[in-house]
């Protein structure tokens, strides 16, 4: 399948020229006139590369970049700007942009940039790093179970590479030449998730101007990944269970049932047995999806994967210049706790590639994320006192950020680099503990 590119540009003439250029280069191209429309496209389409202008009404490129990095962190993002500078480019890269194009640019530059982004997709899609004994064991299990049609539940902390493992399962399966479709249940608003999952007919609800096939139909014959399945509402879980049992789906507003032949994979960063016990996840759906469970260990428990993964990211972010890790840098990477796992490692190496002045990454070029504790993550140390210290530091960081933001939770979550959902969860826990939470002042 040719890479799928989303063009986000408010100038209709330029947008059409960009579409024509990429279509002539055999890309599948989708369009949006601003950030809000782009987010709707991302809900309905599996996009491989985003190319967006900076200045747009409604939602500009910077706002789109932040929203994309929170909901779809693995999609390469290319920023187009007529006001480019080294400082602006570095700022965009630090905010999560993969590359940038300065207007005006040649058609060949656009095509080569998108092709370079597409090549990086191949590194993520099927080549799972497995140098550590634990990862090798998992990969061997995957090779044995992948040819079956058994549903697989992949669990593990956020950022451990669960989607990469799911793609690897698909590549090893008998369905590898059929579609692999992924749906992030946590990234889609609850009132839209059902329509996106099952599809809908024209007029099924306000705003349904045309009929759309759902993710099940798109994956027919292949594999459907339900990422972060534990975020799905109970009512929708019941409807999902029926589809899995009947092997057919009905679009919203439609009557005929559509037969399905879909292998379903699911991921979660929660302990689903606890979710079932608390009544937040259906027991019958749990057993339907958990035919074969696989737990992906955190990066700190498979240390032999760290350096190979670091070089994978160096290849991705080095921007054409030769780069290696010094022995001291390797030691520093190996001693870090990696509470954000592979995603944190990728961010760290991305920064190092930008900061390294020469051909070697030194400890001076390595800047670690100041990650806060999450409800799933386990501490890197085995000492409870260290764990308590980490939790206390995380709490202090959150309260301080909220106080500095005058109680504005959206601004605080952006400053902390965490999702609004994680911030709400942490504040609810602190409130239960009797901790005073800063609130927005009213002038």
PDB file of C-alpha atoms in Angstrom, residues 123-389:
ATOM      1  CA  UNK A 123      11.369   1.068  10.574  1.00  0.00           C
ATOM      2  CA  UNK A 124       8.294   1.253  12.785  1.00  0.00           C
ATOM      3  CA  UNK A 125       5.961  -1.140  11.003  1.00  0.00           C
ATOM      4  CA  UNK A 126       7.559  -4.568  11.086  1.00  0.00           C
ATOM      5  CA  UNK A 127      11.158  -4.410  12.348  1.00  0.00           C
ATOM      6  CA  UNK A 128      10.855  -4.950  16.069  1.00  0.00           C
ATOM      7  CA  UNK A 129      14.093  -4.600  18.014  1.00  0.00           C
ATOM      8  CA  UNK A 130      14.672  -7.815  19.964  1.00  0.00           C
ATOM      9  CA  UNK A 131      18.202  -7.974  21.365  1.00  0.00           C
ATOM     10  CA  UNK A 132      17.269  -8.576  24.997  1.00  0.00           C
ATOM     11  CA  UNK A 133      16.487 -12.148  26.092  1.00  0.00           C
ATOM     12  CA  UNK A 134      12.994 -11.136  27.279  1.00  0.00           C
ATOM     13  CA  UNK A 135      12.120  -9.514  23.952  1.00  0.00           C
ATOM     14  CA  UNK A 136      13.517 -12.453  21.999  1.00  0.00           C
ATOM     15  CA  UNK A 137      11.288 -14.784  23.989  1.00  0.00           C
ATOM     16  CA  UNK A 138       8.242 -12.641  23.200  1.00  0.00           C
ATOM     17  CA  UNK A 139       9.139 -12.564  19.516  1.00  0.00           C
ATOM     18  CA  UNK A 140       9.420 -16.349  19.466  1.00  0.00           C
ATOM     19  CA  UNK A 141       5.956 -16.635  21.023  1.00  0.00           C
ATOM     20  CA  UNK A 142       4.635 -14.187  18.421  1.00  0.00           C
ATOM     21  CA  UNK A 143       6.043 -16.279  15.563  1.00  0.00           C
ATOM     22  CA  UNK A 144       4.152 -19.286  16.885  1.00  0.00           C
ATOM     23  CA  UNK A 145       0.794 -17.638  17.621  1.00  0.00           C
ATOM     24  CA  UNK A 146       0.650 -15.172  14.697  1.00  0.00           C
ATOM     25  CA  UNK A 147      -0.456 -17.720  12.007  1.00  0.00           C
ATOM     26  CA  UNK A 148      -3.603 -18.509  14.026  1.00  0.00           C
ATOM     27  CA  UNK A 149      -6.654 -16.257  14.149  1.00  0.00           C
ATOM     28  CA  UNK A 150      -6.680 -16.123  17.962  1.00  0.00           C
ATOM     29  CA  UNK A 151      -7.416 -12.734  19.509  1.00  0.00           C
ATOM     30  CA  UNK A 152      -4.390 -11.341  21.340  1.00  0.00           C
ATOM     31  CA  UNK A 153      -4.320  -8.888  24.235  1.00  0.00           C
ATOM     32  CA  UNK A 154      -1.043  -6.963  24.476  1.00  0.00           C
ATOM     33  CA  UNK A 155      -0.489  -5.270  27.830  1.00  0.00           C
ATOM     34  CA  UNK A 156       2.294  -3.048  29.086  1.00  0.00           C
ATOM     35  CA  UNK A 157       3.169   0.452  30.184  1.00  0.00           C
ATOM     36  CA  UNK A 158       2.643   3.401  27.880  1.00  0.00           C
ATOM     37  CA  UNK A 159       5.412   3.725  25.317  1.00  0.00           C
ATOM     38  CA  UNK A 160       6.692   0.132  25.408  1.00  0.00           C
ATOM     39  CA  UNK A 161       5.972  -0.485  21.722  1.00  0.00           C
ATOM     40  CA  UNK A 162       2.656  -2.345  21.897  1.00  0.00           C
ATOM     41  CA  UNK A 163       1.489  -1.103  18.480  1.00  0.00           C
ATOM     42  CA  UNK A 164       4.823  -2.108  16.910  1.00  0.00           C
ATOM     43  CA  UNK A 165       4.369  -5.587  18.385  1.00  0.00           C
ATOM     44  CA  UNK A 166       0.819  -5.709  16.984  1.00  0.00           C
ATOM     45  CA  UNK A 167       2.129  -4.821  13.513  1.00  0.00           C
ATOM     46  CA  UNK A 168       4.766  -7.533  13.886  1.00  0.00           C
ATOM     47  CA  UNK A 169       2.030 -10.066  14.677  1.00  0.00           C
ATOM     48  CA  UNK A 170       0.199  -8.985  11.529  1.00  0.00           C
ATOM     49  CA  UNK A 171       3.375  -9.298   9.433  1.00  0.00           C
ATOM     50  CA  UNK A 172       3.933 -12.848  10.720  1.00  0.00           C
ATOM     51  CA  UNK A 173       0.293 -13.857  10.175  1.00  0.00           C
ATOM     52  CA  UNK A 174      -1.426 -15.401   7.157  1.00  0.00           C
ATOM     53  CA  UNK A 175      -3.143 -12.027   6.675  1.00  0.00           C
ATOM     54  CA  UNK A 176       0.021 -10.027   6.059  1.00  0.00           C
ATOM     55  CA  UNK A 177      -1.033  -9.133   2.495  1.00  0.00           C
ATOM     56  CA  UNK A 178      -4.363  -7.777   3.778  1.00  0.00           C
ATOM     57  CA  UNK A 179      -5.082  -4.474   5.606  1.00  0.00           C
ATOM     58  CA  UNK A 180      -3.727  -3.649   9.041  1.00  0.00           C
ATOM     59  CA  UNK A 181      -6.027  -1.038  10.586  1.00  0.00           C
ATOM     60  CA  UNK A 182      -5.379   0.586  13.972  1.00  0.00           C
ATOM     61  CA  UNK A 183      -7.860   2.548  16.073  1.00  0.00           C
ATOM     62  CA  UNK A 184      -6.734   4.414  19.197  1.00  0.00           C
ATOM     63  CA  UNK A 185      -9.766   4.201  21.483  1.00  0.00           C
ATOM     64  CA  UNK A 186      -8.324   6.868  23.800  1.00  0.00           C
ATOM     65  CA  UNK A 187      -7.825   9.407  21.002  1.00  0.00           C
ATOM     66  CA  UNK A 188     -11.424   9.459  19.714  1.00  0.00           C
ATOM     67  CA  UNK A 189     -14.208  11.353  21.531  1.00  0.00           C
ATOM     68  CA  UNK A 190     -16.644   8.904  23.145  1.00  0.00           C
ATOM     69  CA  UNK A 191     -19.634  10.171  21.121  1.00  0.00           C
ATOM     70  CA  UNK A 192     -17.792   9.519  17.819  1.00  0.00           C
ATOM     71  CA  UNK A 193     -16.045   6.230  18.561  1.00  0.00           C
ATOM     72  CA  UNK A 194     -19.027   4.020  17.674  1.00  0.00           C
ATOM     73  CA  UNK A 195     -19.501   5.681  14.269  1.00  0.00           C
ATOM     74  CA  UNK A 196     -15.808   5.412  13.440  1.00  0.00           C
ATOM     75  CA  UNK A 197     -15.622   1.775  14.575  1.00  0.00           C
ATOM     76  CA  UNK A 198     -18.777   0.495  12.876  1.00  0.00           C
ATOM     77  CA  UNK A 199     -19.306   3.072  10.092  1.00  0.00           C
ATOM     78  CA  UNK A 200     -22.485   4.986   9.269  1.00  0.00           C
ATOM     79  CA  UNK A 201     -24.910   5.758   6.463  1.00  0.00           C
ATOM     80  CA  UNK A 202     -25.718   9.199   5.111  1.00  0.00           C
ATOM     81  CA  UNK A 203     -28.089  11.009   7.464  1.00  0.00           C
ATOM     82  CA  UNK A 204     -27.521   8.612  10.356  1.00  0.00           C
ATOM     83  CA  UNK A 205     -26.859  11.610  12.620  1.00  0.00           C
ATOM     84  CA  UNK A 206     -26.344  15.359  12.369  1.00  0.00           C
ATOM     85  CA  UNK A 207     -23.253  16.008  10.272  1.00  0.00           C
ATOM     86  CA  UNK A 208     -23.305  12.628   8.473  1.00  0.00           C
ATOM     87  CA  UNK A 209     -23.318  14.180   4.994  1.00  0.00           C
ATOM     88  CA  UNK A 210     -21.958  11.050   3.320  1.00  0.00           C
ATOM     89  CA  UNK A 211     -21.789   7.354   4.164  1.00  0.00           C
ATOM     90  CA  UNK A 212     -18.500   6.061   5.605  1.00  0.00           C
ATOM     91  CA  UNK A 213     -17.242   2.561   6.206  1.00  0.00           C
ATOM     92  CA  UNK A 214     -16.025   1.826   9.718  1.00  0.00           C
ATOM     93  CA  UNK A 215     -12.731   0.408  10.901  1.00  0.00           C
ATOM     94  CA  UNK A 216     -14.120  -3.141  10.899  1.00  0.00           C
ATOM     95  CA  UNK A 217     -14.976  -2.859   7.204  1.00  0.00           C
ATOM     96  CA  UNK A 218     -11.622  -1.284   6.396  1.00  0.00           C
ATOM     97  CA  UNK A 219      -9.870  -4.204   8.111  1.00  0.00           C
ATOM     98  CA  UNK A 220     -12.027  -6.922   6.521  1.00  0.00           C
ATOM     99  CA  UNK A 221      -9.803  -9.828   5.554  1.00  0.00           C
ATOM    100  CA  UNK A 222      -6.954  -8.444   7.633  1.00  0.00           C
ATOM    101  CA  UNK A 223      -6.202  -7.303  11.186  1.00  0.00           C
ATOM    102  CA  UNK A 224      -7.884  -4.688  13.379  1.00  0.00           C
ATOM    103  CA  UNK A 225      -5.926  -3.251  16.336  1.00  0.00           C
ATOM    104  CA  UNK A 226      -8.014  -1.737  19.127  1.00  0.00           C
ATOM    105  CA  UNK A 227      -5.387   0.365  20.874  1.00  0.00           C
ATOM    106  CA  UNK A 228      -6.037   1.259  24.538  1.00  0.00           C
ATOM    107  CA  UNK A 229      -9.229  -0.837  24.603  1.00  0.00           C
ATOM    108  CA  UNK A 230      -9.681  -0.130  28.326  1.00  0.00           C
ATOM    109  CA  UNK A 231     -10.687   3.467  27.466  1.00  0.00           C
ATOM    110  CA  UNK A 232     -13.863   2.268  25.689  1.00  0.00           C
ATOM    111  CA  UNK A 233     -17.196   3.007  27.397  1.00  0.00           C
ATOM    112  CA  UNK A 234     -19.167   0.042  28.778  1.00  0.00           C
ATOM    113  CA  UNK A 235     -22.125   0.577  26.435  1.00  0.00           C
ATOM    114  CA  UNK A 236     -19.884   0.432  23.395  1.00  0.00           C
ATOM    115  CA  UNK A 237     -18.073  -2.593  24.828  1.00  0.00           C
ATOM    116  CA  UNK A 238     -21.389  -4.488  24.681  1.00  0.00           C
ATOM    117  CA  UNK A 239     -21.865  -3.573  21.009  1.00  0.00           C
ATOM    118  CA  UNK A 240     -18.281  -4.551  20.226  1.00  0.00           C
ATOM    119  CA  UNK A 241     -18.797  -7.935  21.882  1.00  0.00           C
ATOM    120  CA  UNK A 242     -21.838  -8.601  19.703  1.00  0.00           C
ATOM    121  CA  UNK A 243     -19.885  -7.803  16.537  1.00  0.00           C
ATOM    122  CA  UNK A 244     -17.094 -10.152  17.605  1.00  0.00           C
ATOM    123  CA  UNK A 245     -19.567 -12.924  18.424  1.00  0.00           C
ATOM    124  CA  UNK A 246     -21.692 -12.578  15.281  1.00  0.00           C
ATOM    125  CA  UNK A 247     -18.787 -11.780  12.944  1.00  0.00           C
ATOM    126  CA  UNK A 248     -20.878  -9.132  11.225  1.00  0.00           C
ATOM    127  CA  UNK A 249     -21.388  -5.409  11.617  1.00  0.00           C
ATOM    128  CA  UNK A 250     -24.218  -2.974  10.943  1.00  0.00           C
ATOM    129  CA  UNK A 251     -23.435   0.635  10.088  1.00  0.00           C
ATOM    130  CA  UNK A 252     -25.189   3.317  12.120  1.00  0.00           C
ATOM    131  CA  UNK A 253     -28.427   4.079  10.281  1.00  0.00           C
ATOM    132  CA  UNK A 254     -28.037   0.984   8.115  1.00  0.00           C
ATOM    133  CA  UNK A 255     -30.041  -2.261   8.107  1.00  0.00           C
ATOM    134  CA  UNK A 256     -28.097  -4.926   6.184  1.00  0.00           C
ATOM    135  CA  UNK A 257     -25.438  -6.750   8.218  1.00  0.00           C
ATOM    136  CA  UNK A 258     -21.975  -6.841   6.643  1.00  0.00           C
ATOM    137  CA  UNK A 259     -20.120 -10.180   7.055  1.00  0.00           C
ATOM    138  CA  UNK A 260     -16.662  -9.876   8.628  1.00  0.00           C
ATOM    139  CA  UNK A 261     -13.424 -11.829   8.504  1.00  0.00           C
ATOM    140  CA  UNK A 262     -11.240  -9.813  10.876  1.00  0.00           C
ATOM    141  CA  UNK A 263      -8.515 -10.849  13.294  1.00  0.00           C
ATOM    142  CA  UNK A 264      -8.721  -8.570  16.356  1.00  0.00           C
ATOM    143  CA  UNK A 265      -5.758  -7.481  18.467  1.00  0.00           C
ATOM    144  CA  UNK A 266      -6.081  -5.194  21.490  1.00  0.00           C
ATOM    145  CA  UNK A 267      -3.694  -3.269  23.735  1.00  0.00           C
ATOM    146  CA  UNK A 268      -3.997  -1.798  27.204  1.00  0.00           C
ATOM    147  CA  UNK A 269      -1.741   0.011  29.659  1.00  0.00           C
ATOM    148  CA  UNK A 270      -4.018  -0.913  32.549  1.00  0.00           C
ATOM    149  CA  UNK A 271      -4.429  -4.092  34.583  1.00  0.00           C
ATOM    150  CA  UNK A 272      -7.601  -5.365  32.929  1.00  0.00           C
ATOM    151  CA  UNK A 273      -8.366  -7.926  35.630  1.00  0.00           C
ATOM    152  CA  UNK A 274      -8.604  -5.039  38.083  1.00  0.00           C
ATOM    153  CA  UNK A 275     -10.746  -3.075  35.605  1.00  0.00           C
ATOM    154  CA  UNK A 276     -13.107  -6.065  35.357  1.00  0.00           C
ATOM    155  CA  UNK A 277     -13.252  -6.388  39.155  1.00  0.00           C
ATOM    156  CA  UNK A 278     -14.122  -2.682  39.465  1.00  0.00           C
ATOM    157  CA  UNK A 279     -16.874  -2.998  36.841  1.00  0.00           C
ATOM    158  CA  UNK A 280     -15.152  -0.718  34.313  1.00  0.00           C
ATOM    159  CA  UNK A 281     -14.548  -3.457  31.741  1.00  0.00           C
ATOM    160  CA  UNK A 282     -16.903  -6.251  30.714  1.00  0.00           C
ATOM    161  CA  UNK A 283     -15.785  -9.690  31.823  1.00  0.00           C
ATOM    162  CA  UNK A 284     -17.242 -11.406  28.738  1.00  0.00           C
ATOM    163  CA  UNK A 285     -15.402  -9.004  26.408  1.00  0.00           C
ATOM    164  CA  UNK A 286     -12.205  -9.516  28.405  1.00  0.00           C
ATOM    165  CA  UNK A 287     -12.329 -13.274  27.835  1.00  0.00           C
ATOM    166  CA  UNK A 288     -13.238 -12.790  24.162  1.00  0.00           C
ATOM    167  CA  UNK A 289     -10.169 -10.600  23.546  1.00  0.00           C
ATOM    168  CA  UNK A 290      -7.771 -12.258  25.987  1.00  0.00           C
ATOM    169  CA  UNK A 291      -7.526 -15.599  24.176  1.00  0.00           C
ATOM    170  CA  UNK A 292      -3.751 -15.197  24.072  1.00  0.00           C
ATOM    171  CA  UNK A 293      -2.253 -12.588  26.439  1.00  0.00           C
ATOM    172  CA  UNK A 294       1.187 -11.063  25.868  1.00  0.00           C
ATOM    173  CA  UNK A 295       2.783  -8.642  28.341  1.00  0.00           C
ATOM    174  CA  UNK A 296       5.477  -6.363  26.921  1.00  0.00           C
ATOM    175  CA  UNK A 297       8.001  -5.512  29.680  1.00  0.00           C
ATOM    176  CA  UNK A 298       9.059  -1.899  30.282  1.00  0.00           C
ATOM    177  CA  UNK A 299      12.310  -0.803  28.680  1.00  0.00           C
ATOM    178  CA  UNK A 300      14.160  -0.711  32.006  1.00  0.00           C
ATOM    179  CA  UNK A 301      13.569  -4.482  32.291  1.00  0.00           C
ATOM    180  CA  UNK A 302      15.041  -5.248  28.843  1.00  0.00           C
ATOM    181  CA  UNK A 303      18.210  -3.175  28.938  1.00  0.00           C
ATOM    182  CA  UNK A 304      19.885  -4.939  26.004  1.00  0.00           C
ATOM    183  CA  UNK A 305      17.307  -3.314  23.702  1.00  0.00           C
ATOM    184  CA  UNK A 306      18.232   0.240  24.735  1.00  0.00           C
ATOM    185  CA  UNK A 307      21.355   0.846  22.651  1.00  0.00           C
ATOM    186  CA  UNK A 308      20.012  -0.858  19.475  1.00  0.00           C
ATOM    187  CA  UNK A 309      16.841   1.228  19.809  1.00  0.00           C
ATOM    188  CA  UNK A 310      18.931   4.359  20.332  1.00  0.00           C
ATOM    189  CA  UNK A 311      20.752   3.713  17.053  1.00  0.00           C
ATOM    190  CA  UNK A 312      17.401   3.102  15.354  1.00  0.00           C
ATOM    191  CA  UNK A 313      16.340   6.595  16.453  1.00  0.00           C
ATOM    192  CA  UNK A 314      19.711   8.091  15.495  1.00  0.00           C
ATOM    193  CA  UNK A 315      19.195   6.777  11.963  1.00  0.00           C
ATOM    194  CA  UNK A 316      15.784   8.387  11.935  1.00  0.00           C
ATOM    195  CA  UNK A 317      16.745  11.807  13.306  1.00  0.00           C
ATOM    196  CA  UNK A 318      20.372  12.409  12.291  1.00  0.00           C
ATOM    197  CA  UNK A 319      19.281  14.462   9.236  1.00  0.00           C
ATOM    198  CA  UNK A 320      22.037  13.137   6.994  1.00  0.00           C
ATOM    199  CA  UNK A 321      25.003  13.740   9.296  1.00  0.00           C
ATOM    200  CA  UNK A 322      27.033  10.791  10.652  1.00  0.00           C
ATOM    201  CA  UNK A 323      26.386  10.262  14.365  1.00  0.00           C
ATOM    202  CA  UNK A 324      27.482   7.698  16.941  1.00  0.00           C
ATOM    203  CA  UNK A 325      27.109   7.359  20.693  1.00  0.00           C
ATOM    204  CA  UNK A 326      30.157   7.825  22.888  1.00  0.00           C
ATOM    205  CA  UNK A 327      30.871   5.133  25.480  1.00  0.00           C
ATOM    206  CA  UNK A 328      29.902   7.577  28.225  1.00  0.00           C
ATOM    207  CA  UNK A 329      26.600   8.308  26.475  1.00  0.00           C
ATOM    208  CA  UNK A 330      25.786   4.617  26.188  1.00  0.00           C
ATOM    209  CA  UNK A 331      26.486   4.202  29.907  1.00  0.00           C
ATOM    210  CA  UNK A 332      24.236   7.156  30.669  1.00  0.00           C
ATOM    211  CA  UNK A 333      21.385   5.728  28.571  1.00  0.00           C
ATOM    212  CA  UNK A 334      21.712   2.313  30.200  1.00  0.00           C
ATOM    213  CA  UNK A 335      21.572   3.751  33.731  1.00  0.00           C
ATOM    214  CA  UNK A 336      18.413   5.820  33.143  1.00  0.00           C
ATOM    215  CA  UNK A 337      15.023   4.577  34.455  1.00  0.00           C
ATOM    216  CA  UNK A 338      13.021   5.207  31.213  1.00  0.00           C
ATOM    217  CA  UNK A 339       9.652   5.740  32.841  1.00  0.00           C
ATOM    218  CA  UNK A 340       8.389   6.822  29.403  1.00  0.00           C
ATOM    219  CA  UNK A 341       9.925   3.715  27.825  1.00  0.00           C
ATOM    220  CA  UNK A 342      10.671   3.691  24.072  1.00  0.00           C
ATOM    221  CA  UNK A 343       8.724   6.899  23.472  1.00  0.00           C
ATOM    222  CA  UNK A 344      10.903   8.713  26.023  1.00  0.00           C
ATOM    223  CA  UNK A 345      14.049   7.223  24.478  1.00  0.00           C
ATOM    224  CA  UNK A 346      12.986   8.440  21.043  1.00  0.00           C
ATOM    225  CA  UNK A 347      12.448  11.986  22.348  1.00  0.00           C
ATOM    226  CA  UNK A 348      15.817  11.894  24.108  1.00  0.00           C
ATOM    227  CA  UNK A 349      17.707  10.796  20.998  1.00  0.00           C
ATOM    228  CA  UNK A 350      15.809  13.287  18.838  1.00  0.00           C
ATOM    229  CA  UNK A 351      17.028  16.118  21.074  1.00  0.00           C
ATOM    230  CA  UNK A 352      20.569  14.711  21.123  1.00  0.00           C
ATOM    231  CA  UNK A 353      20.694  14.607  17.309  1.00  0.00           C
ATOM    232  CA  UNK A 354      19.749  18.293  17.217  1.00  0.00           C
ATOM    233  CA  UNK A 355      22.149  19.353  19.973  1.00  0.00           C
ATOM    234  CA  UNK A 356      25.228  17.303  18.997  1.00  0.00           C
ATOM    235  CA  UNK A 357      27.728  19.707  17.378  1.00  0.00           C
ATOM    236  CA  UNK A 358      29.953  17.014  15.910  1.00  0.00           C
ATOM    237  CA  UNK A 359      29.766  13.391  14.810  1.00  0.00           C
ATOM    238  CA  UNK A 360      29.490  11.962  18.325  1.00  0.00           C
ATOM    239  CA  UNK A 361      26.689  12.236  20.882  1.00  0.00           C
ATOM    240  CA  UNK A 362      28.203  12.979  24.291  1.00  0.00           C
ATOM    241  CA  UNK A 363      26.528  13.131  27.724  1.00  0.00           C
ATOM    242  CA  UNK A 364      26.291  16.906  27.298  1.00  0.00           C
ATOM    243  CA  UNK A 365      23.895  16.340  24.371  1.00  0.00           C
ATOM    244  CA  UNK A 366      21.551  14.058  26.319  1.00  0.00           C
ATOM    245  CA  UNK A 367      18.604  15.750  28.022  1.00  0.00           C
ATOM    246  CA  UNK A 368      16.151  13.486  29.826  1.00  0.00           C
ATOM    247  CA  UNK A 369      12.414  14.119  30.141  1.00  0.00           C
ATOM    248  CA  UNK A 370      11.126  15.229  33.539  1.00  0.00           C
ATOM    249  CA  UNK A 371       8.397  12.597  33.487  1.00  0.00           C
ATOM    250  CA  UNK A 372       5.686  12.441  36.121  1.00  0.00           C
ATOM    251  CA  UNK A 373       4.475   9.211  37.649  1.00  0.00           C
ATOM    252  CA  UNK A 374       1.506   7.435  35.997  1.00  0.00           C
ATOM    253  CA  UNK A 375      -1.026   5.028  37.446  1.00  0.00           C
ATOM    254  CA  UNK A 376       0.480   2.077  35.559  1.00  0.00           C
ATOM    255  CA  UNK A 377       4.202   2.781  35.631  1.00  0.00           C
ATOM    256  CA  UNK A 378       6.399   0.941  38.127  1.00  0.00           C
ATOM    257  CA  UNK A 379       9.506   2.593  39.641  1.00  0.00           C
ATOM    258  CA  UNK A 380      12.923   1.834  38.194  1.00  0.00           C
ATOM    259  CA  UNK A 381      14.346   1.285  41.688  1.00  0.00           C
ATOM    260  CA  UNK A 382      13.483  -1.591  43.956  1.00  0.00           C
ATOM    261  CA  UNK A 383      13.537   0.541  47.111  1.00  0.00           C
ATOM    262  CA  UNK A 384      10.166   1.765  48.343  1.00  0.00           C
ATOM    263  CA  UNK A 385      11.706   4.937  49.750  1.00  0.00           C
ATOM    264  CA  UNK A 386      12.936   5.902  46.286  1.00  0.00           C
ATOM    265  CA  UNK A 387       9.480   5.169  44.909  1.00  0.00           C
ATOM    266  CA  UNK A 388       7.912   7.462  47.523  1.00  0.00           C
ATOM    267  CA  UNK A 389      10.402  10.190  46.634  1.00  0.00           C
TER     268      UNK A 389
END
